[in-house]
Coordinates of C-alpha atoms in Angstrom, one line a residue:
Chain A
M1 CA -3.5 -31.2 -38.9
N2 CA -3.0 -27.7 -37.9
N3 CA -0.3 -26.4 -35.6
Y4 CA -1.1 -23.2 -33.6
C5 CA 1.2 -21.4 -31.4
L6 CA 0.0 -19.3 -28.5
T7 CA 2.0 -16.3 -26.7
L8 CA 0.7 -16.6 -23.2
Q9 CA 0.9 -14.2 -20.3
Y10 CA -0.1 -15.1 -16.7
E11 CA 0.3 -14.2 -13.4
G12 CA 1.2 -17.5 -11.5
T13 CA 0.5 -16.5 -7.9
R14 CA -2.4 -18.8 -7.5
Y15 CA -1.5 -21.7 -9.6
D16 CA 0.6 -24.8 -9.2
G17 CA 2.8 -23.8 -12.1
W18 CA 3.0 -24.4 -15.8
Q19 CA 2.8 -28.2 -16.0
K20 CA 0.1 -30.7 -15.4
Q21 CA 1.3 -33.2 -12.9
G22 CA -0.7 -36.4 -11.1
N23 CA -3.7 -35.0 -9.2
T24 CA -2.8 -31.3 -9.3
K25 CA -5.4 -29.9 -11.7
N26 CA -4.5 -26.2 -10.9
T27 CA -1.9 -25.6 -13.5
I28 CA -1.7 -23.1 -16.4
Q29 CA -1.4 -26.1 -18.9
G30 CA -4.2 -27.9 -17.3
R31 CA -6.6 -24.7 -17.5
L32 CA -5.6 -24.0 -21.0
E33 CA -5.9 -27.7 -22.3
T34 CA -9.5 -28.1 -20.8
I35 CA -10.5 -24.9 -22.8
L36 CA -8.7 -26.0 -26.1
T37 CA -10.4 -29.5 -25.9
Q38 CA -13.8 -28.0 -25.4
L39 CA -13.1 -25.6 -28.5
C40 CA -11.7 -28.0 -30.7
D41 CA -14.0 -31.0 -30.0
E42 CA -10.9 -33.2 -29.5
P43 CA -8.4 -34.0 -26.7
I44 CA -5.7 -31.3 -27.0
T45 CA -2.2 -31.7 -25.5
L46 CA -0.3 -28.2 -25.3
I47 CA 3.4 -28.1 -25.5
G48 CA 5.1 -25.5 -23.4
S49 CA 8.5 -24.0 -24.2
G50 CA 9.2 -25.3 -20.9
R51 CA 7.8 -25.5 -17.4
T52 CA 7.6 -22.5 -15.1
D53 CA 7.6 -23.1 -11.3
A54 CA 4.5 -23.0 -9.2
G55 CA 4.1 -19.1 -8.3
A56 CA 6.2 -17.8 -11.1
H57 CA 4.9 -15.5 -14.0
A58 CA 5.1 -15.1 -17.8
A59 CA 5.1 -12.2 -19.9
G60 CA 5.8 -14.3 -23.1
Q61 CA 5.5 -18.0 -22.7
K62 CA 4.9 -20.0 -25.8
A63 CA 3.0 -23.3 -26.5
N64 CA 1.6 -25.2 -29.4
F65 CA -0.9 -27.7 -30.0
H66 CA -2.0 -29.7 -33.0
T67 CA -5.7 -30.0 -34.1
Q68 CA -8.0 -31.0 -36.9
K69 CA -10.0 -28.0 -36.6
T70 CA -9.2 -24.9 -38.5
W71 CA -9.3 -21.4 -36.5
Q72 CA -8.8 -17.9 -37.7
P73 CA -5.9 -16.8 -35.3
E74 CA -8.0 -13.8 -33.9
T75 CA -11.1 -16.2 -33.5
L76 CA -9.0 -18.6 -31.5
L77 CA -7.5 -15.8 -29.4
T78 CA -10.8 -14.2 -28.5
E79 CA -12.5 -17.6 -27.9
V80 CA -9.7 -19.0 -25.7
N81 CA -9.6 -15.5 -23.7
R82 CA -13.2 -15.4 -23.1
R83 CA -13.0 -18.9 -21.1
L84 CA -9.7 -18.0 -19.1
P85 CA -9.6 -16.3 -15.8
R86 CA -8.3 -12.9 -15.7
D87 CA -4.8 -14.0 -14.5
I88 CA -4.1 -15.9 -17.6
G89 CA -4.2 -14.6 -21.1
V90 CA -3.6 -15.4 -24.8
V91 CA -1.9 -12.2 -26.3
A92 CA -1.2 -13.7 -29.9
V93 CA -1.7 -16.7 -31.9
S94 CA 0.3 -17.9 -34.9
I95 CA -0.1 -20.5 -37.5
E96 CA 3.0 -22.7 -37.4
K97 CA 4.6 -25.3 -39.6
P98 CA 3.7 -29.0 -38.7
A99 CA 7.2 -29.7 -37.0
F100 CA 7.3 -26.6 -34.8
H101 CA 7.5 -27.6 -31.3
A102 CA 7.4 -25.1 -28.4
R103 CA 10.0 -26.6 -26.6
F104 CA 12.2 -28.6 -28.9
S105 CA 12.4 -25.6 -31.4
A106 CA 13.1 -23.0 -28.7
K107 CA 16.6 -21.3 -29.4
E108 CA 16.6 -19.0 -26.5
K109 CA 14.8 -17.8 -23.4
T110 CA 15.0 -14.6 -21.2
Y111 CA 13.9 -14.6 -17.8
C112 CA 13.8 -11.6 -15.3
Y113 CA 14.1 -11.8 -11.5
R114 CA 12.7 -8.8 -9.9
V115 CA 14.0 -7.6 -6.3
W116 CA 12.4 -4.7 -4.5
N117 CA 15.3 -3.4 -2.7
S118 CA 13.7 -1.6 0.0
T119 CA 12.3 -1.7 3.8
V120 CA 9.0 0.0 2.6
P121 CA 6.5 -2.7 1.0
N122 CA 5.9 -2.7 -2.7
V123 CA 2.0 -2.6 -2.4
L124 CA 1.1 -2.3 -6.0
S125 CA 3.2 -4.8 -8.0
G126 CA 4.4 -6.7 -4.9
R127 CA 3.3 -10.0 -6.6
Y128 CA 6.1 -9.6 -9.1
Y129 CA 8.7 -8.8 -6.7
F130 CA 11.0 -10.5 -4.0
Q131 CA 11.7 -7.9 -1.3
S132 CA 15.2 -7.9 0.1
P133 CA 16.0 -4.7 2.0
A134 CA 19.9 -5.1 2.5
P135 CA 21.7 -2.7 0.4
L136 CA 23.2 -4.0 -2.6
D137 CA 26.5 -3.4 -4.7
I138 CA 25.1 -3.7 -7.9
S139 CA 28.6 -3.6 -9.6
A140 CA 30.0 -6.4 -7.6
M141 CA 26.8 -8.5 -8.9
E142 CA 27.6 -7.4 -12.4
Q143 CA 31.2 -8.7 -12.0
A144 CA 30.0 -12.0 -10.6
A145 CA 27.4 -12.4 -13.4
A146 CA 30.2 -11.8 -16.0
L147 CA 31.7 -15.2 -14.9
F148 CA 28.4 -17.1 -15.8
L149 CA 28.6 -15.8 -19.5
G150 CA 29.3 -18.6 -22.0
E151 CA 29.0 -22.3 -21.9
H152 CA 29.3 -23.8 -18.3
D153 CA 28.1 -26.9 -16.5
F154 CA 25.5 -25.3 -14.2
Q155 CA 25.3 -28.2 -11.6
S156 CA 25.8 -26.2 -8.7
F157 CA 22.9 -24.0 -9.6
C158 CA 20.5 -26.9 -10.4
A159 CA 18.1 -28.3 -7.9
A160 CA 18.5 -32.1 -7.8
R161 CA 16.0 -33.9 -10.1
P162 CA 16.3 -37.3 -11.2
G163 CA 16.4 -38.3 -14.9
K164 CA 18.2 -35.0 -15.7
K165 CA 21.0 -35.5 -18.1
S166 CA 23.3 -32.9 -19.3
T167 CA 23.6 -29.7 -17.0
V168 CA 25.7 -27.9 -19.5
R169 CA 23.9 -24.5 -20.6
T170 CA 24.9 -21.4 -22.4
I171 CA 24.1 -17.8 -21.0
Y172 CA 24.2 -15.1 -23.6
A173 CA 23.7 -12.1 -21.3
I174 CA 22.9 -11.1 -17.8
D175 CA 21.9 -7.7 -17.3
I176 CA 21.3 -5.9 -13.9
D177 CA 19.0 -2.9 -14.1
Q178 CA 18.4 -0.7 -11.0
K179 CA 15.9 2.0 -10.9
G180 CA 15.5 3.2 -7.3
P181 CA 14.3 0.4 -5.2
K182 CA 13.6 -1.7 -8.4
V183 CA 16.4 -4.2 -9.0
A184 CA 15.8 -6.4 -12.2
I185 CA 18.1 -9.4 -13.1
W186 CA 17.6 -10.2 -16.9
V187 CA 19.0 -13.6 -17.8
R188 CA 19.1 -14.8 -21.6
G189 CA 20.2 -18.2 -22.4
N190 CA 19.7 -21.3 -24.5
G191 CA 17.9 -23.1 -21.9
F192 CA 17.8 -23.3 -18.2
L193 CA 17.9 -26.3 -15.5
Y194 CA 15.4 -26.7 -12.8
Q195 CA 15.4 -23.7 -10.5
M196 CA 18.5 -22.3 -12.2
V197 CA 17.5 -18.7 -12.5
R198 CA 16.2 -18.5 -9.1
I199 CA 19.5 -20.1 -7.6
L200 CA 21.7 -17.9 -10.0
C201 CA 20.0 -15.0 -8.7
G202 CA 20.0 -16.0 -5.2
T203 CA 23.6 -16.3 -5.3
L204 CA 24.2 -12.9 -7.1
L205 CA 22.3 -11.3 -4.3
E206 CA 24.5 -12.8 -1.7
V207 CA 27.3 -11.3 -3.8
G208 CA 25.6 -8.0 -3.8
E209 CA 25.1 -7.9 -0.1
G210 CA 28.7 -8.7 0.4
K211 CA 28.4 -12.4 1.6
R212 CA 30.4 -13.7 -1.0
P213 CA 33.1 -12.3 -3.4
A214 CA 32.6 -11.9 -7.2
E215 CA 35.2 -14.0 -8.0
S216 CA 33.9 -16.9 -6.0
M217 CA 31.6 -17.8 -8.9
Q218 CA 34.5 -19.5 -10.9
P219 CA 35.4 -22.0 -8.3
L220 CA 31.5 -22.5 -7.5
L221 CA 30.9 -23.6 -11.1
E222 CA 33.7 -25.7 -10.9
A223 CA 32.6 -27.5 -7.6
K224 CA 29.4 -28.7 -9.4
N225 CA 27.9 -29.0 -5.9
R226 CA 24.4 -27.4 -5.4
S227 CA 24.9 -27.1 -1.7
L228 CA 27.9 -24.5 -2.3
A229 CA 25.6 -21.9 -4.1
G230 CA 23.3 -19.4 -2.7
I231 CA 19.7 -19.8 -1.7
T232 CA 16.7 -20.5 -4.2
L233 CA 14.8 -17.2 -4.2
P234 CA 11.2 -17.5 -4.1
A235 CA 9.1 -18.0 -7.3
R236 CA 7.3 -14.7 -6.9
G237 CA 10.0 -12.5 -8.4
L238 CA 10.6 -14.8 -11.5
M239 CA 9.1 -14.0 -14.9
L240 CA 9.5 -15.8 -18.2
M241 CA 10.0 -12.8 -20.8
E242 CA 10.5 -14.0 -23.9
V243 CA 11.1 -17.5 -25.8
R244 CA 12.7 -17.1 -29.3
Y245 CA 12.8 -19.5 -32.4
D246 CA 14.5 -19.4 -35.5
H247 CA 11.7 -18.1 -37.4
D248 CA 11.9 -14.9 -35.2
E249 CA 14.9 -14.0 -37.2
K250 CA 13.6 -14.5 -40.6
Chain B
M1 CA -1.1 15.0 21.5
N2 CA 0.9 14.0 18.5
N3 CA -0.4 14.2 14.9
Y4 CA 1.0 11.5 12.4
C5 CA 0.5 11.6 8.9
L6 CA 0.6 8.4 6.9
T7 CA 1.1 8.1 3.1
L8 CA -0.6 4.9 1.8
Q9 CA -0.8 2.8 -1.0
Y10 CA -3.4 0.2 -1.6
E11 CA -4.8 -1.9 -4.5
G12 CA -8.6 -1.5 -3.5
T13 CA -9.7 -4.8 -5.7
R14 CA -10.7 -6.6 -2.7
Y15 CA -12.0 -3.8 -0.5
D16 CA -15.4 -1.8 0.0
G17 CA -13.5 1.6 -0.6
W18 CA -11.7 3.8 2.0
Q19 CA -14.5 4.9 4.4
K20 CA -15.8 2.8 7.4
Q21 CA -19.7 2.3 6.6
G22 CA -22.3 1.1 9.0
N23 CA -21.9 -2.7 9.1
T24 CA -19.2 -2.8 6.5
K25 CA -15.9 -3.7 8.0
N26 CA -13.8 -4.6 4.9
T27 CA -12.7 -1.0 4.2
I28 CA -9.1 0.4 4.2
Q29 CA -9.7 3.0 6.9
G30 CA -11.5 0.2 9.1
R31 CA -8.4 -2.0 8.6
L32 CA -6.1 0.7 9.7
E33 CA -7.8 2.0 12.5
T34 CA -8.0 -1.4 13.9
I35 CA -4.3 -1.9 13.7
L36 CA -3.6 1.7 15.2
T37 CA -5.7 1.1 17.9
Q38 CA -4.0 -1.8 18.9
L39 CA -0.7 -0.3 18.6
C40 CA -1.7 2.9 20.3
D41 CA -3.4 1.5 23.1
E42 CA -6.4 3.7 22.6
P43 CA -9.4 4.3 20.2
I44 CA -7.8 5.8 17.0
T45 CA -9.7 7.8 14.1
L46 CA -8.0 8.0 11.0
I47 CA -8.8 10.9 8.7
G48 CA -8.4 10.4 5.0
S49 CA -7.7 13.0 2.5
G50 CA -10.9 11.8 1.1
R51 CA -13.1 8.8 0.1
T52 CA -11.9 6.5 -2.6
D53 CA -14.5 4.3 -3.9
A54 CA -14.9 0.4 -3.5
G55 CA -12.2 -1.2 -6.0
A56 CA -10.5 2.1 -6.5
H57 CA -6.5 2.3 -5.8
A58 CA -4.3 4.6 -4.1
A59 CA -0.4 5.3 -4.9
G60 CA -0.4 8.4 -2.7
Q61 CA -3.3 8.5 -0.2
K62 CA -2.8 10.5 2.9
A63 CA -4.5 10.1 6.2
N64 CA -3.8 11.5 9.8
F65 CA -4.5 10.5 13.2
H66 CA -3.9 12.0 16.8
T67 CA -2.3 9.8 19.7
Q68 CA -1.0 10.2 23.3
K69 CA 1.6 8.0 22.2
T70 CA 4.9 8.9 20.7
W71 CA 6.4 7.3 17.7
Q72 CA 9.6 7.1 15.8
P73 CA 8.1 7.6 12.3
E74 CA 10.2 4.4 11.0
T75 CA 9.1 2.4 13.9
L76 CA 5.5 3.3 13.3
L77 CA 5.7 2.5 9.6
T78 CA 7.1 -1.0 10.4
E79 CA 4.7 -1.9 13.0
V80 CA 2.0 -0.9 11.0
N81 CA 3.2 -2.8 7.8
R82 CA 4.0 -5.9 9.7
R83 CA 0.2 -6.2 10.5
L84 CA -1.4 -5.1 6.9
P85 CA -2.3 -7.5 4.4
R86 CA -0.1 -7.4 1.5
D87 CA -2.4 -5.3 -0.7
I88 CA -2.2 -2.3 1.9
G89 CA 1.0 -0.5 2.7
V90 CA 2.3 2.5 4.6
V91 CA 5.1 4.0 2.4
A92 CA 5.9 7.2 4.5
V93 CA 5.2 8.5 8.0
S94 CA 5.6 12.2 9.0
I95 CA 5.0 14.3 12.1
E96 CA 2.5 17.1 11.4
K97 CA 1.5 20.1 13.5
P98 CA -1.6 19.8 15.7
A99 CA -3.8 21.7 13.2
F100 CA -2.9 19.6 10.3
H101 CA -5.9 17.7 8.8
A102 CA -5.7 15.3 5.9
R103 CA -8.9 16.3 4.4
F104 CA -9.4 20.0 5.2
S105 CA -5.5 20.9 4.9
A106 CA -5.6 19.3 1.3
K107 CA -4.9 22.0 -1.5
E108 CA -4.6 19.5 -4.5
K109 CA -5.2 16.1 -5.6
T110 CA -4.3 14.0 -8.6
Y111 CA -6.1 10.9 -9.9
C112 CA -5.0 8.8 -12.7
Y113 CA -7.5 6.6 -14.9
R114 CA -6.0 4.0 -16.8
V115 CA -7.7 2.4 -20.0
W116 CA -6.2 -0.7 -21.8
N117 CA -7.2 0.2 -25.4
S118 CA -6.7 -3.3 -26.9
T119 CA -8.8 -6.3 -27.7
V120 CA -6.0 -8.4 -26.1
P121 CA -6.3 -8.9 -22.3
N122 CA -4.0 -7.0 -20.0
V123 CA -2.9 -9.9 -17.8
L124 CA -0.2 -8.7 -15.8
S125 CA -1.6 -5.4 -14.6
G126 CA -5.2 -5.8 -15.5
R127 CA -6.2 -4.8 -12.0
Y128 CA -5.4 -1.3 -12.6
Y129 CA -7.0 -1.0 -16.1
F130 CA -10.3 -0.5 -17.6
Q131 CA -10.2 -2.5 -20.9
S132 CA -11.9 -0.7 -23.9
P133 CA -10.9 -1.9 -27.3
A134 CA -12.6 0.8 -29.4
P135 CA -10.0 3.1 -31.3
L136 CA -9.5 6.3 -29.5
D137 CA -9.0 9.8 -31.1
I138 CA -6.7 11.2 -28.3
S139 CA -6.6 14.8 -29.7
A140 CA -10.4 15.0 -29.6
M141 CA -10.1 13.7 -26.0
E142 CA -7.3 16.4 -25.5
Q143 CA -9.7 19.2 -27.1
A144 CA -12.7 18.2 -24.9
A145 CA -10.4 17.9 -21.5
A146 CA -9.2 21.4 -22.1
L147 CA -12.9 22.7 -21.8
F148 CA -13.1 21.4 -18.2
L149 CA -9.8 23.5 -16.9
G150 CA -10.5 26.0 -14.5
E151 CA -13.3 26.7 -12.0
H152 CA -16.8 25.1 -13.0
D153 CA -19.9 23.9 -11.5
F154 CA -19.4 19.9 -12.2
Q155 CA -22.9 18.9 -11.2
S156 CA -23.3 17.3 -14.4
F157 CA -20.5 15.1 -13.4
C158 CA -21.3 14.2 -9.9
A159 CA -23.3 11.1 -8.9
A160 CA -26.3 12.1 -6.8
R161 CA -25.7 12.2 -3.2
P162 CA -27.8 13.9 -0.3
G163 CA -26.1 16.5 1.8
K164 CA -23.5 17.5 -0.6
K165 CA -23.3 21.4 -0.9
S166 CA -21.3 23.0 -3.5
T167 CA -20.5 21.2 -6.9
V168 CA -18.0 23.9 -7.9
R169 CA -14.4 22.6 -8.4
T170 CA -11.3 23.7 -10.1
I171 CA -9.4 21.5 -12.3
Y172 CA -5.8 22.6 -12.8
A173 CA -4.5 20.1 -15.4
I174 CA -5.9 17.1 -17.5
D175 CA -3.2 15.2 -19.3
I176 CA -3.8 12.2 -21.5
D177 CA -0.8 9.9 -21.9
Q178 CA -0.8 7.3 -24.6
K179 CA 1.8 4.4 -24.7
G180 CA 0.8 1.7 -27.0
P181 CA -2.5 0.2 -25.7
K182 CA -2.0 2.0 -22.4
V183 CA -4.0 5.2 -22.1
A184 CA -3.8 7.3 -18.8
I185 CA -5.9 10.2 -18.0
W186 CA -4.3 12.4 -15.4
V187 CA -6.7 14.6 -13.6
R188 CA -5.3 17.2 -11.1
G189 CA -7.7 19.6 -9.2
N190 CA -8.5 21.3 -5.7
G191 CA -10.9 18.6 -4.9
F192 CA -13.4 16.0 -6.6
L193 CA -17.1 15.4 -6.4
Y194 CA -18.4 11.8 -5.6
Q195 CA -17.6 9.7 -8.8
M196 CA -16.5 12.9 -10.6
V197 CA -13.4 11.4 -12.0
R198 CA -15.0 8.3 -13.2
I199 CA -17.8 10.3 -15.1
L200 CA -15.3 12.8 -16.3
C201 CA -13.2 10.0 -17.9
G202 CA -16.4 8.1 -19.0
T203 CA -17.5 11.1 -20.9
L204 CA -13.9 11.8 -22.5
L205 CA -13.8 8.1 -23.6
E206 CA -17.2 8.7 -25.5
V207 CA -15.5 11.5 -27.1
G208 CA -12.5 9.6 -28.2
E209 CA -14.7 7.1 -29.6
G210 CA -16.5 9.7 -31.6
K211 CA -19.8 9.4 -29.7
R212 CA -19.8 13.0 -28.7
P213 CA -18.0 16.2 -30.0
A214 CA -15.5 17.6 -28.0
E215 CA -17.3 21.2 -28.0
S216 CA -20.2 19.5 -26.4
M217 CA -18.5 19.7 -23.0
Q218 CA -19.4 23.2 -22.6
P219 CA -23.3 22.8 -22.8
L220 CA -22.7 19.7 -20.8
L221 CA -21.3 21.5 -18.0
E222 CA -24.1 24.2 -18.3
A223 CA -26.8 21.9 -18.3
K224 CA -26.0 20.8 -14.6
N225 CA -27.6 17.4 -15.3
R226 CA -25.9 14.1 -14.6
S227 CA -28.0 12.2 -16.9
L228 CA -26.5 14.1 -20.0
A229 CA -22.9 13.1 -19.3
G230 CA -21.2 9.9 -20.1
I231 CA -21.0 6.6 -18.2
T232 CA -19.3 6.0 -14.9
L233 CA -16.4 4.1 -15.8
P234 CA -15.4 1.1 -13.4
A235 CA -13.4 1.9 -10.3
R236 CA -10.9 -0.7 -11.2
G237 CA -9.0 1.8 -13.5
L238 CA -9.0 4.6 -11.2
M239 CA -6.1 5.4 -8.8
L240 CA -5.5 8.2 -6.5
M241 CA -1.8 9.3 -7.2
E242 CA -0.9 12.3 -5.0
V243 CA -2.5 14.7 -2.4
R244 CA -0.6 18.0 -1.9
Y245 CA -0.5 20.2 1.3
D246 CA 1.1 23.7 1.8
H247 CA 3.8 22.3 3.5
D248 CA 4.9 20.3 0.3
E249 CA 6.0 23.8 -1.1
K250 CA 8.1 24.9 2.0

C-alpha cells in the first residue's frame, strides 16, 4: 500500500469548504477524491490536515491517501492537475511512510487573515481580503495578540459545535503585518477550533478600532463564553498557509 | 462643464475588453458609462487612455468624462464603486482642466506581462499569469529587449487593423523581473499598437526559449512583417499598470 501526500492550493470562493458533507458535492475534498478514484481505479479517501471553511482559501493545505497503485510523484501531480479546475491545484506530491496521517501527524498550522484597510476597493486581489475601512491601531492589536500566546482554553473563540471535546489549544505566534492598506494577521499554533481564527481576528480588529481595550483579552479567555468575543470575520480573508509535520525538521 | 478623470482597476477575465463595440455590452467602458449616465442624469461618454484587449487587466487605467453635474471627488468615487461589480473599481478621482483628454493627453504608458515559468500551476493568482513551463534564458531576453528601445516602426509587432496610420512608436524601457517562477516583463513607451505588447512579449519568450537569437530583433523590426514575429501571447497575462500625463510631473 502506498501513501501519498499532496500539497494543495485553492481559491475557496466558489466551494462549500474542504470537507465532503451529506449531499454537498461542491467541496475541495470531493473534487479531489473523484479525480483520484478515477486515476487509481479504486475508491480513494483523501485525509486533509483539517477542514477549511466554505469560501476560505489555502496556499499550503496537506492531504494524504493510500492506494495500491504506484505513482511517480511528478506523474501524479501532472495527472491530477490536468483534471482539476483552475482554482484548485496540486503544487507538490511526496511519498510518505504508511503511518503518516495528514491530520493526526500535523504538529503546527499557520493561517493568515487578510484585511484591506481602505475605503477604496481592492479590485485585483479582493478575493483574498476582507475590506474594513476604519483606521486600525496596530500596536493595540499586537498587545492584545500577545495575550493569546501559549496554551489556553479558547472556548470563547469557538463556534458551538456538538461533539467537540477539548477547547485547549496552543498558539505559538501571532504577527501583524501592515503594508499600506494591507493588514495581514498571521496565526501559528498546534491546531485551531472551528472558526477560531476568524473569531480571534474579528476580536483583534475590534481592539484595533478602539471598541475593546487590549487588556480585555485576558478576562475574555477566562469567561469561556463565545458571545463575549468579537464577530466571526468572513471566510474570504482566511487562508491556510502551511501545515508542518515532524519530518519537516529532519 | 466639469471634467473628471477616473483611475481604474479591473480584472478583465470576464469582459470583452475596454471598448464598447456594436452589440457587445459586456465591456468595461460600457459598464462604467451606464453607471455614470445614471449618476449624472445625462448621457456620459467615457474616454479611456486606450483600449485594453478582451481578458486583459488594468491596475492604473485612466478615463475622463465631461458633465454638467458637480461632484466631490470622494463622493463620485464612492457612488460609482457602490454600483460596480467587484472586478471593476475606481481607485481615484481627480478634477481636470476642460482640455484634458485621457487618450490625447497621455504621454507614457506602462504595461506588465506576467509569465508563470513553472510546470506547477499558479492557483492563487493564475488569472494574471500566462503559464509557460519551458526554461527561460532571461539575459538573452534582456539583450533582445534592448534592441527595441527608442523610436522604431513596430509594424512587425502589430496585429493587422484597417484604418491605423503610423506604426512608429517609442519604447523608453523594458525591464524583465524574475522571482522564482514569476517572470514579469515591464514595457514603458509613448504608446502601443494593437496587440503590440503581447506580440513583443511572445517574441521575447521565444528568444528566452532559445528559438530565436537575440540579434534577430533588428532584422525583424526592419522587415515590417507581422508574420515573422513571435506568437501573440494570451491577454490573461497582460496588465496596464500606469498612464502618465504632463501634469504628473508638476
